[in-house]
Amino acid sequence: MLLQNSRYTLGGMDVLGLVEEFGAPLYVYNADTIHRQFTRLDRAFSGIDHQIKYACKALTNVNILRFIRQCGGGLDTVSLNELHLGLQAGFAAKDIFFTPNNVSFDEVKEAIALGAQLNLDNLPMLEKLGQTYGGSVPVCIRINPHIMAGGNEKISTGHINSKFGISITQLDDIVRVQEQYGLDVSGLHMHTGSEIVDTDIFLQGAQILLEAGRRLKTIRFFDFGGGFKVPYKQGDKETNVEELGERLAALCHNEMKQRGSSFYACFEPGKYLVSEAGLLLVRVNVIKQTPATTFAGVDSGLNHLIRPMFYKAHHDITNISNPEGAVKPYSVAGYICETDNFAWDREMNEVREGDILAFHNAGAYGIMMASNYNSRPRPAEVFIVNGKAHLIRRRETLEDILRTQLVLDI
Ligand code: LLP
């Protein structure tokens, strides 16, 4: 978001103008930022043959999916519906990875029928796959390397207590099941957490995965997951993807020599591609002075952006209506009947009733984790492509909330 002549712009569009046109609260995404991030990551990993599979749980609007397909990406999906959205967005089934956790075998069978690439993370499921399909369906296996990585406990997925992946200590069992059924293990996968800043930790996990792969001769790729961190505030740490790419490529080429065969690498960025591309724009309903703080009460809440409350995540907030206003501290809170503070005592340009506030880094896990709590509708979504703003999801209404309810005659 750029400040130009006292007006904030995004992708060349006047942000306040977008609120006038589409209303608030509003999610807005900028295609240029997604493209920039995709290109940067693609270049960073250019030292090795690779595929970027967008972890679409971060933001699944089909228009975003189509755009990422045009950038050259594949998809990582975790549910059949995500898989269907990917197909609808024009991805070839072979470019869609299916990485479910704790789903039924029926769901896995359906993903196979749709032609997706399977990525399984438990031994009973691998056995079922072998019993039903023998070695006719290639399968990638998600390994839990037992390392602690990621921004906080809630988003760490590769440690010993995590529900994800098959423990690296059960490698013998994996090899046994593979041999028993002649499974075609096409790849090994890890995803150890979100917001991994430390490249050493990432490489430590990669090394474990590569070593595990020595036991499996059918491997064509290693999927190193996502979790690349982007800055959420000034001075925030971010993953040095260029350094990571260089070191990982060296590690992989070394491994290829050891194996005497080549393989390609996959990456599954979510936040890295879409976090910075998104803003959530909300309107200030009330300014409330208390003995402790000044509240700016807005027409949104944990029903629209839950990350600050759920993960204590920091999102920068800009008062785009008053860029020249005197800077004062505000506690920004939502309208939900819970303590849904977005921020406490945050320095902002003077906030007045009716002002529009912009939450930054709202592209990833924003609308996707939104709900109808308090029977509030979810916001609309707008996508800025080539200097034009397109409505890509209309605002929900009371009718949408009632749609799935069956009213009994009692
Ligand atoms: N691959 C797999 C298998 C994943 O489970 C995830 C995210 C990703 C890739 C992408 O991770 P990313 O690059 O976005 O960090 N809702 C949380 C993040 C949960 C991530 C879940 N899995 C948040 O808002 O911080």
Coordinates of C-alpha atoms and ligand atoms in Angstrom, one line a residue:
M1 CA 0.0 0.0 0.0
L2 CA 1.6 3.3 -1.1
L3 CA 0.8 6.8 0.1
Q4 CA 0.4 9.0 -2.9
N5 CA -0.8 12.6 -2.5
S6 CA -2.4 11.8 0.9
R7 CA -4.3 8.8 -0.6
Y8 CA -3.4 5.2 -0.1
T9 CA -3.1 3.1 -3.2
L10 CA -2.9 -0.7 -3.8
G11 CA -2.0 -2.0 -7.3
G12 CA -2.6 1.5 -8.6
M13 CA -6.1 1.7 -7.1
D14 CA -7.3 4.2 -4.6
V15 CA -8.1 2.1 -1.5
L16 CA -10.7 4.4 -0.1
G17 CA -12.4 4.4 -3.5
L18 CA -12.6 0.6 -3.3
V19 CA -14.5 0.9 0.0
E20 CA -16.8 3.5 -1.6
E21 CA -17.5 1.1 -4.5
F22 CA -17.7 -2.2 -2.7
G23 CA -18.5 -1.3 0.9
A24 CA -16.8 -2.4 4.2
P25 CA -15.6 -4.7 5.6
L26 CA -13.8 -5.7 2.5
Y27 CA -10.9 -8.0 1.6
V28 CA -8.7 -6.7 -1.2
Y29 CA -5.9 -8.7 -2.9
N30 CA -3.3 -7.4 -5.2
A31 CA -2.2 -9.7 -8.1
D32 CA 1.1 -7.9 -8.5
T33 CA 2.2 -8.8 -5.0
I34 CA 1.4 -12.5 -5.6
H35 CA 3.3 -12.5 -8.8
R36 CA 6.3 -10.8 -7.2
Q37 CA 6.4 -13.3 -4.4
F38 CA 6.0 -16.3 -6.8
T39 CA 8.8 -15.0 -9.0
R40 CA 11.1 -14.4 -6.1
L41 CA 10.6 -17.9 -4.7
D42 CA 10.9 -19.5 -8.1
R43 CA 14.2 -17.7 -8.6
A44 CA 15.5 -18.6 -5.2
F45 CA 15.0 -22.3 -5.9
S46 CA 16.3 -22.2 -9.5
G47 CA 19.4 -24.2 -8.5
I48 CA 17.3 -27.3 -8.5
D49 CA 14.6 -28.7 -10.7
H50 CA 11.5 -27.8 -8.7
Q51 CA 7.7 -27.3 -8.6
I52 CA 5.9 -24.6 -6.5
K53 CA 2.6 -26.0 -5.2
Y54 CA 0.6 -23.2 -3.6
A55 CA -0.9 -24.4 -0.3
C56 CA -4.3 -23.1 -1.2
K57 CA -5.8 -23.4 2.3
A58 CA -4.3 -19.9 2.8
L59 CA -6.7 -18.4 0.2
T60 CA -8.8 -20.5 -2.1
N61 CA -10.9 -18.0 -4.1
V62 CA -10.8 -19.6 -7.6
N63 CA -9.7 -16.4 -9.2
I64 CA -6.6 -16.4 -7.0
L65 CA -6.0 -20.1 -7.9
R66 CA -6.3 -19.3 -11.6
F67 CA -3.8 -16.5 -11.2
I68 CA -1.3 -18.7 -9.4
R69 CA -1.8 -21.3 -12.2
Q70 CA -0.9 -18.6 -14.7
C71 CA 2.2 -17.8 -12.7
G72 CA 3.2 -21.5 -13.2
G73 CA 2.3 -23.0 -9.9
G74 CA 0.7 -26.3 -8.9
L75 CA -1.5 -26.8 -5.9
D76 CA -1.3 -28.4 -2.5
T77 CA -4.8 -29.3 -1.2
V78 CA -6.0 -30.8 2.1
S79 CA -9.6 -31.6 1.4
L80 CA -11.7 -32.8 -1.5
N81 CA -13.4 -29.5 -1.8
E82 CA -10.0 -27.7 -2.2
L83 CA -9.2 -30.3 -4.8
H84 CA -12.4 -29.6 -6.7
L85 CA -11.8 -25.9 -6.5
G86 CA -8.3 -26.5 -8.0
L87 CA -9.8 -28.5 -10.9
Q88 CA -12.4 -25.7 -11.4
A89 CA -9.6 -23.2 -11.6
G90 CA -8.1 -25.2 -14.5
F91 CA -5.2 -27.1 -12.8
A92 CA -4.5 -30.5 -14.2
A93 CA -5.2 -33.2 -11.6
K94 CA -1.6 -34.3 -11.8
D95 CA -0.5 -30.9 -10.6
I96 CA -2.7 -31.1 -7.6
F97 CA -1.2 -32.6 -4.4
F98 CA -3.6 -34.1 -1.9
T99 CA -2.2 -33.8 1.6
P100 CA -5.0 -34.8 4.0
N101 CA -4.8 -35.5 7.7
N102 CA -7.1 -37.9 9.5
V103 CA -9.6 -38.3 6.6
S104 CA -11.5 -41.4 5.8
F105 CA -10.2 -43.9 3.2
D106 CA -13.2 -43.0 1.1
E107 CA -11.9 -39.5 0.7
V108 CA -8.6 -40.8 -0.4
K109 CA -10.2 -43.1 -2.9
E110 CA -12.1 -40.2 -4.4
A111 CA -8.9 -38.1 -4.7
I112 CA -7.4 -41.1 -6.5
A113 CA -10.4 -41.2 -8.9
L114 CA -10.0 -37.5 -9.6
G115 CA -6.3 -38.1 -10.5
A116 CA -4.6 -36.0 -7.8
Q117 CA -1.1 -36.9 -6.4
L118 CA -1.5 -38.6 -3.1
N119 CA 0.4 -37.6 0.0
L120 CA -0.4 -39.8 3.0
D121 CA 0.6 -39.5 6.6
N122 CA -0.3 -42.6 8.5
L123 CA 0.6 -46.3 8.3
P124 CA -2.9 -47.8 8.4
M125 CA -3.8 -45.7 5.4
L126 CA -0.7 -46.8 3.5
E127 CA -1.7 -50.4 4.3
K128 CA -5.2 -49.8 3.0
L129 CA -3.8 -48.2 -0.2
G130 CA -1.6 -51.3 -0.7
Q131 CA -4.5 -53.7 -0.1
T132 CA -6.8 -51.9 -2.5
Y133 CA -4.5 -50.7 -5.3
G134 CA -1.2 -52.6 -4.8
G135 CA 1.5 -50.5 -6.5
S136 CA -0.7 -49.0 -9.2
V137 CA -1.2 -45.6 -7.5
P138 CA 1.9 -43.6 -6.8
V139 CA 2.0 -42.2 -3.3
C140 CA 4.1 -39.6 -1.5
I141 CA 4.6 -40.1 2.2
R142 CA 4.6 -37.3 4.8
I143 CA 7.3 -37.8 7.3
N144 CA 7.4 -36.2 10.8
P145 CA 11.1 -35.5 11.2
H146 CA 10.7 -34.5 14.9
I147 CA 12.1 -31.0 14.8
M148 CA 10.6 -27.9 16.4
A149 CA 10.1 -25.2 13.7
G150 CA 7.7 -22.4 13.1
G151 CA 6.5 -19.2 14.6
N152 CA 4.5 -20.6 17.5
E153 CA 3.3 -23.8 19.0
K154 CA -0.1 -23.7 17.2
I155 CA 1.5 -23.7 13.8
S156 CA 4.4 -26.1 14.5
T157 CA 3.7 -29.5 12.8
G158 CA 7.0 -31.4 12.7
H159 CA 7.7 -32.1 16.4
I160 CA 7.3 -35.3 18.3
N161 CA 3.9 -34.5 19.7
S162 CA 2.4 -33.3 16.4
K163 CA -0.5 -35.3 14.8
F164 CA 1.1 -34.8 11.4
G165 CA 3.2 -37.2 9.4
I166 CA 4.6 -40.6 10.0
S167 CA 7.3 -40.6 12.6
I168 CA 10.8 -40.8 11.2
T169 CA 11.4 -43.5 13.9
Q170 CA 8.9 -45.6 12.0
L171 CA 10.9 -45.7 8.8
D172 CA 11.3 -49.5 9.1
D173 CA 7.5 -49.9 9.1
I174 CA 7.2 -47.7 6.0
V175 CA 9.8 -49.8 4.2
R176 CA 8.0 -53.0 5.3
V177 CA 4.6 -51.8 4.0
Q178 CA 6.2 -50.7 0.8
E179 CA 7.8 -54.0 0.2
Q180 CA 4.7 -56.0 1.3
Y181 CA 2.5 -54.3 -1.3
G182 CA 5.0 -53.1 -3.8
L183 CA 3.9 -49.5 -3.2
D184 CA 5.2 -47.0 -5.7
V185 CA 6.5 -44.4 -3.2
S186 CA 7.0 -41.4 -5.5
G187 CA 8.2 -38.9 -3.0
L188 CA 8.8 -38.0 0.6
H189 CA 7.2 -34.9 2.2
M190 CA 7.7 -32.8 5.3
H191 CA 6.0 -29.6 6.4
T192 CA 7.3 -28.7 9.8
G193 CA 5.6 -25.4 10.5
S194 CA 4.6 -22.0 9.4
E195 CA 6.8 -18.9 9.7
I196 CA 10.1 -20.7 9.8
V197 CA 12.8 -18.1 9.8
D198 CA 15.8 -20.3 10.6
T199 CA 17.2 -21.8 7.5
D200 CA 19.4 -24.2 9.5
I201 CA 16.2 -25.8 11.0
F202 CA 14.7 -26.1 7.6
L203 CA 17.8 -27.7 6.2
Q204 CA 18.0 -30.0 9.2
G205 CA 14.5 -31.3 8.3
A206 CA 15.5 -31.6 4.7
Q207 CA 18.6 -33.6 5.6
I208 CA 16.5 -36.1 7.6
L209 CA 14.1 -36.4 4.7
L210 CA 16.8 -37.0 2.2
E211 CA 18.5 -39.6 4.4
A212 CA 15.1 -41.4 4.8
G213 CA 14.8 -41.4 1.1
R214 CA 17.9 -43.6 0.7
R215 CA 15.8 -46.5 1.9
L216 CA 13.2 -46.0 -0.9
K217 CA 14.5 -46.5 -4.4
T218 CA 11.3 -45.4 -6.3
I219 CA 11.5 -41.8 -5.2
R220 CA 11.3 -39.1 -7.9
F221 CA 10.9 -36.0 -5.7
F222 CA 11.2 -34.6 -2.2
D223 CA 8.6 -32.1 -1.0
F224 CA 10.0 -29.8 1.5
G225 CA 6.7 -28.1 2.4
G226 CA 6.0 -24.5 3.0
G227 CA 6.4 -22.2 6.0
F228 CA 8.5 -19.4 4.5
K229 CA 8.0 -16.3 6.7
V230 CA 7.2 -12.9 5.4
P231 CA 7.4 -9.7 7.5
Y232 CA 4.3 -8.7 9.4
K233 CA 5.8 -5.5 10.7
Q234 CA 8.7 -3.2 10.2
G235 CA 12.0 -4.9 11.2
D236 CA 10.3 -8.3 11.3
K237 CA 12.4 -11.3 10.4
E238 CA 11.7 -13.1 7.2
T239 CA 13.0 -16.3 5.7
N240 CA 16.1 -15.7 3.5
V241 CA 14.7 -17.7 0.7
E242 CA 17.7 -17.0 -1.5
E243 CA 20.1 -18.4 1.0
L244 CA 17.8 -21.3 1.7
G245 CA 17.5 -22.0 -2.0
E246 CA 21.2 -22.0 -2.5
R247 CA 22.0 -24.3 0.5
L248 CA 19.1 -26.6 -0.3
A249 CA 20.2 -27.0 -3.9
A250 CA 23.7 -27.9 -2.8
L251 CA 22.3 -30.4 -0.3
C252 CA 20.1 -32.0 -3.0
H253 CA 22.8 -32.2 -5.6
N254 CA 25.1 -33.9 -3.1
E255 CA 22.3 -36.3 -2.3
M256 CA 21.8 -37.1 -6.0
K257 CA 25.4 -38.1 -6.3
Q258 CA 25.0 -40.3 -3.3
R259 CA 21.9 -41.9 -4.7
G260 CA 23.2 -42.1 -8.2
S261 CA 19.9 -40.8 -9.5
S262 CA 18.2 -37.4 -9.8
F263 CA 15.0 -36.1 -8.3
Y264 CA 13.1 -32.8 -8.2
A265 CA 12.0 -30.7 -5.3
C266 CA 8.6 -29.4 -4.4
F267 CA 7.7 -26.4 -2.2
E268 CA 4.3 -25.5 -0.7
P269 CA 4.2 -21.9 0.1
G270 CA 0.9 -20.4 1.5
K271 CA 1.7 -17.2 3.4
Y272 CA 4.7 -16.5 1.3
L273 CA 2.6 -16.0 -1.8
V274 CA -0.6 -14.4 -0.6
S275 CA -0.1 -12.9 2.9
E276 CA 1.3 -9.5 1.9
A277 CA -1.1 -9.3 -1.1
G278 CA -4.1 -8.8 1.1
L279 CA -5.7 -6.0 3.1
L280 CA -8.8 -6.2 5.3
L281 CA -10.6 -2.8 5.2
V282 CA -12.9 -2.0 8.1
R283 CA -14.9 1.0 9.2
V284 CA -14.7 2.6 12.7
N285 CA -18.1 2.6 14.4
V286 CA -17.2 3.9 17.8
I287 CA -14.4 5.7 19.6
K288 CA -14.6 4.9 23.3
Q289 CA -12.5 6.4 25.9
T290 CA -12.0 4.3 29.1
P291 CA -9.7 5.0 32.1
A292 CA -7.3 2.4 30.6
T293 CA -7.3 3.1 26.8
T294 CA -9.0 4.5 23.8
F295 CA -10.9 1.9 21.9
A296 CA -11.5 2.1 18.2
G297 CA -14.5 -0.2 17.7
V298 CA -14.8 -1.5 14.1
D299 CA -17.4 -3.3 12.0
S300 CA -15.4 -6.5 12.0
G301 CA -13.9 -8.9 14.5
L302 CA -12.7 -12.4 15.1
N303 CA -15.4 -13.6 12.7
H304 CA -13.4 -11.9 9.8
L305 CA -9.7 -12.0 10.9
I306 CA -9.0 -14.4 13.8
R307 CA -5.2 -14.5 13.6
P308 CA -4.6 -11.7 16.2
M309 CA -6.9 -13.5 18.8
F310 CA -6.0 -17.1 18.0
Y311 CA -2.3 -16.8 17.5
K312 CA -1.6 -13.4 19.1
A313 CA -0.5 -12.5 15.6
H314 CA 0.6 -9.0 14.8
H315 CA -1.1 -7.3 11.9
D316 CA -0.1 -3.7 11.1
I317 CA -3.1 -1.4 11.0
T318 CA -3.2 1.9 9.1
N319 CA -5.8 4.6 9.3
I320 CA -6.2 5.3 5.6
S321 CA -8.8 8.0 6.2
N322 CA -6.4 10.3 8.1
P323 CA -2.8 9.8 7.0
E324 CA -1.7 13.2 8.3
G325 CA -3.5 12.8 11.7
A326 CA -1.6 13.2 15.0
V327 CA -0.2 9.8 16.1
K328 CA -1.9 8.4 19.3
P329 CA -2.4 5.0 20.9
Y330 CA -5.6 3.0 20.2
S331 CA -6.9 -0.4 21.1
V332 CA -8.6 -1.7 18.0
A333 CA -11.5 -4.0 18.9
G334 CA -14.2 -5.8 16.9
Y335 CA -17.9 -5.9 17.3
I336 CA -18.2 -9.5 18.4
C337 CA -19.5 -10.4 21.8
E338 CA -16.1 -11.7 22.9
T339 CA -12.8 -10.0 23.6
D340 CA -11.8 -9.7 20.0
N341 CA -9.0 -7.1 20.2
F342 CA -7.0 -6.8 17.0
A343 CA -4.4 -4.6 18.8
W344 CA -3.8 -3.0 22.2
D345 CA -2.4 0.5 22.5
R346 CA -1.3 0.7 18.9
E347 CA 0.1 4.0 17.6
M348 CA -2.0 5.2 14.7
N349 CA -2.9 8.4 13.0
E350 CA -5.9 10.0 14.9
V351 CA -8.9 7.7 14.5
R352 CA -12.3 9.2 14.1
E353 CA -15.8 7.7 13.8
G354 CA -16.3 6.6 10.2
D355 CA -12.6 6.3 9.4
I356 CA -11.4 3.2 7.4
L357 CA -8.7 1.1 8.9
A358 CA -6.6 -1.3 6.8
F359 CA -5.2 -4.5 8.3
H360 CA -2.1 -5.6 6.5
N361 CA -1.0 -9.1 5.7
A362 CA -4.6 -10.2 5.5
G363 CA -4.2 -12.3 2.3
A364 CA -3.3 -15.6 4.1
Y365 CA -5.6 -17.3 6.5
G366 CA -7.9 -14.2 6.6
I367 CA -11.2 -14.9 4.9
M368 CA -10.4 -18.6 5.0
M369 CA -10.7 -18.7 8.7
A370 CA -13.7 -16.4 8.8
S371 CA -17.0 -17.6 10.2
N372 CA -20.6 -16.5 10.7
Y373 CA -20.2 -16.2 14.5
N374 CA -22.8 -13.8 16.0
S375 CA -24.7 -14.5 12.7
R376 CA -22.5 -11.9 11.0
P377 CA -22.0 -12.2 7.2
R378 CA -18.5 -12.7 5.8
P379 CA -17.0 -9.7 3.9
A380 CA -16.8 -9.3 0.1
E381 CA -13.5 -10.0 -1.7
V382 CA -11.9 -7.8 -4.4
F383 CA -9.0 -8.8 -6.7
I384 CA -6.9 -6.1 -8.3
V385 CA -5.4 -7.2 -11.6
N386 CA -3.7 -5.0 -14.1
G387 CA -4.9 -1.8 -12.5
K388 CA -8.6 -3.0 -12.4
A389 CA -10.6 -4.0 -9.3
H390 CA -12.8 -7.0 -9.7
L391 CA -15.4 -8.3 -7.2
I392 CA -14.5 -12.0 -6.7
R393 CA -16.9 -12.8 -3.8
R394 CA -20.0 -10.9 -3.0
R395 CA -20.8 -10.0 0.6
E396 CA -22.9 -12.5 2.4
T397 CA -26.4 -11.7 3.5
L398 CA -28.9 -13.0 6.0
E399 CA -30.3 -15.3 3.3
D400 CA -26.9 -16.9 3.0
I401 CA -26.8 -17.5 6.7
L402 CA -30.3 -19.0 6.6
R403 CA -29.7 -21.1 3.4
T404 CA -28.6 -24.3 5.1
Q405 CA -31.1 -24.1 8.0
L406 CA -34.2 -26.2 7.8
V407 CA -37.1 -24.5 9.6
L408 CA -39.3 -27.1 11.3
D409 CA -43.1 -26.8 11.6
I410 CA -43.2 -27.2 15.4
Ligands
LLP1 N1 1.9 -27.4 3.4 C1 1.2 -28.0 4.4 C2 1.1 -29.5 4.4 C3 0.6 -27.3 5.3 O1 -0.1 -27.8 6.3 C4 0.7 -25.8 5.3 C5 0.0 -25.0 6.3 C6 1.4 -25.3 4.3 C7 2.1 -26.1 3.3 C8 1.6 -23.8 4.1 O2 2.2 -23.1 5.2 P1 2.6 -21.6 5.1 O3 3.6 -21.5 3.9 O4 1.3 -20.9 4.8 O5 3.2 -21.2 6.4 N2 -3.6 -20.6 10.0 C9 -2.2 -20.4 10.5 C10 -1.3 -21.2 9.6 C11 -1.6 -22.7 9.5 C12 -0.8 -23.4 8.5 C13 -1.4 -24.7 8.2 N3 -0.6 -25.5 7.3 C14 -1.9 -18.9 10.5 O6 -2.8 -18.1 10.2 O7 -0.8 -18.6 10.9

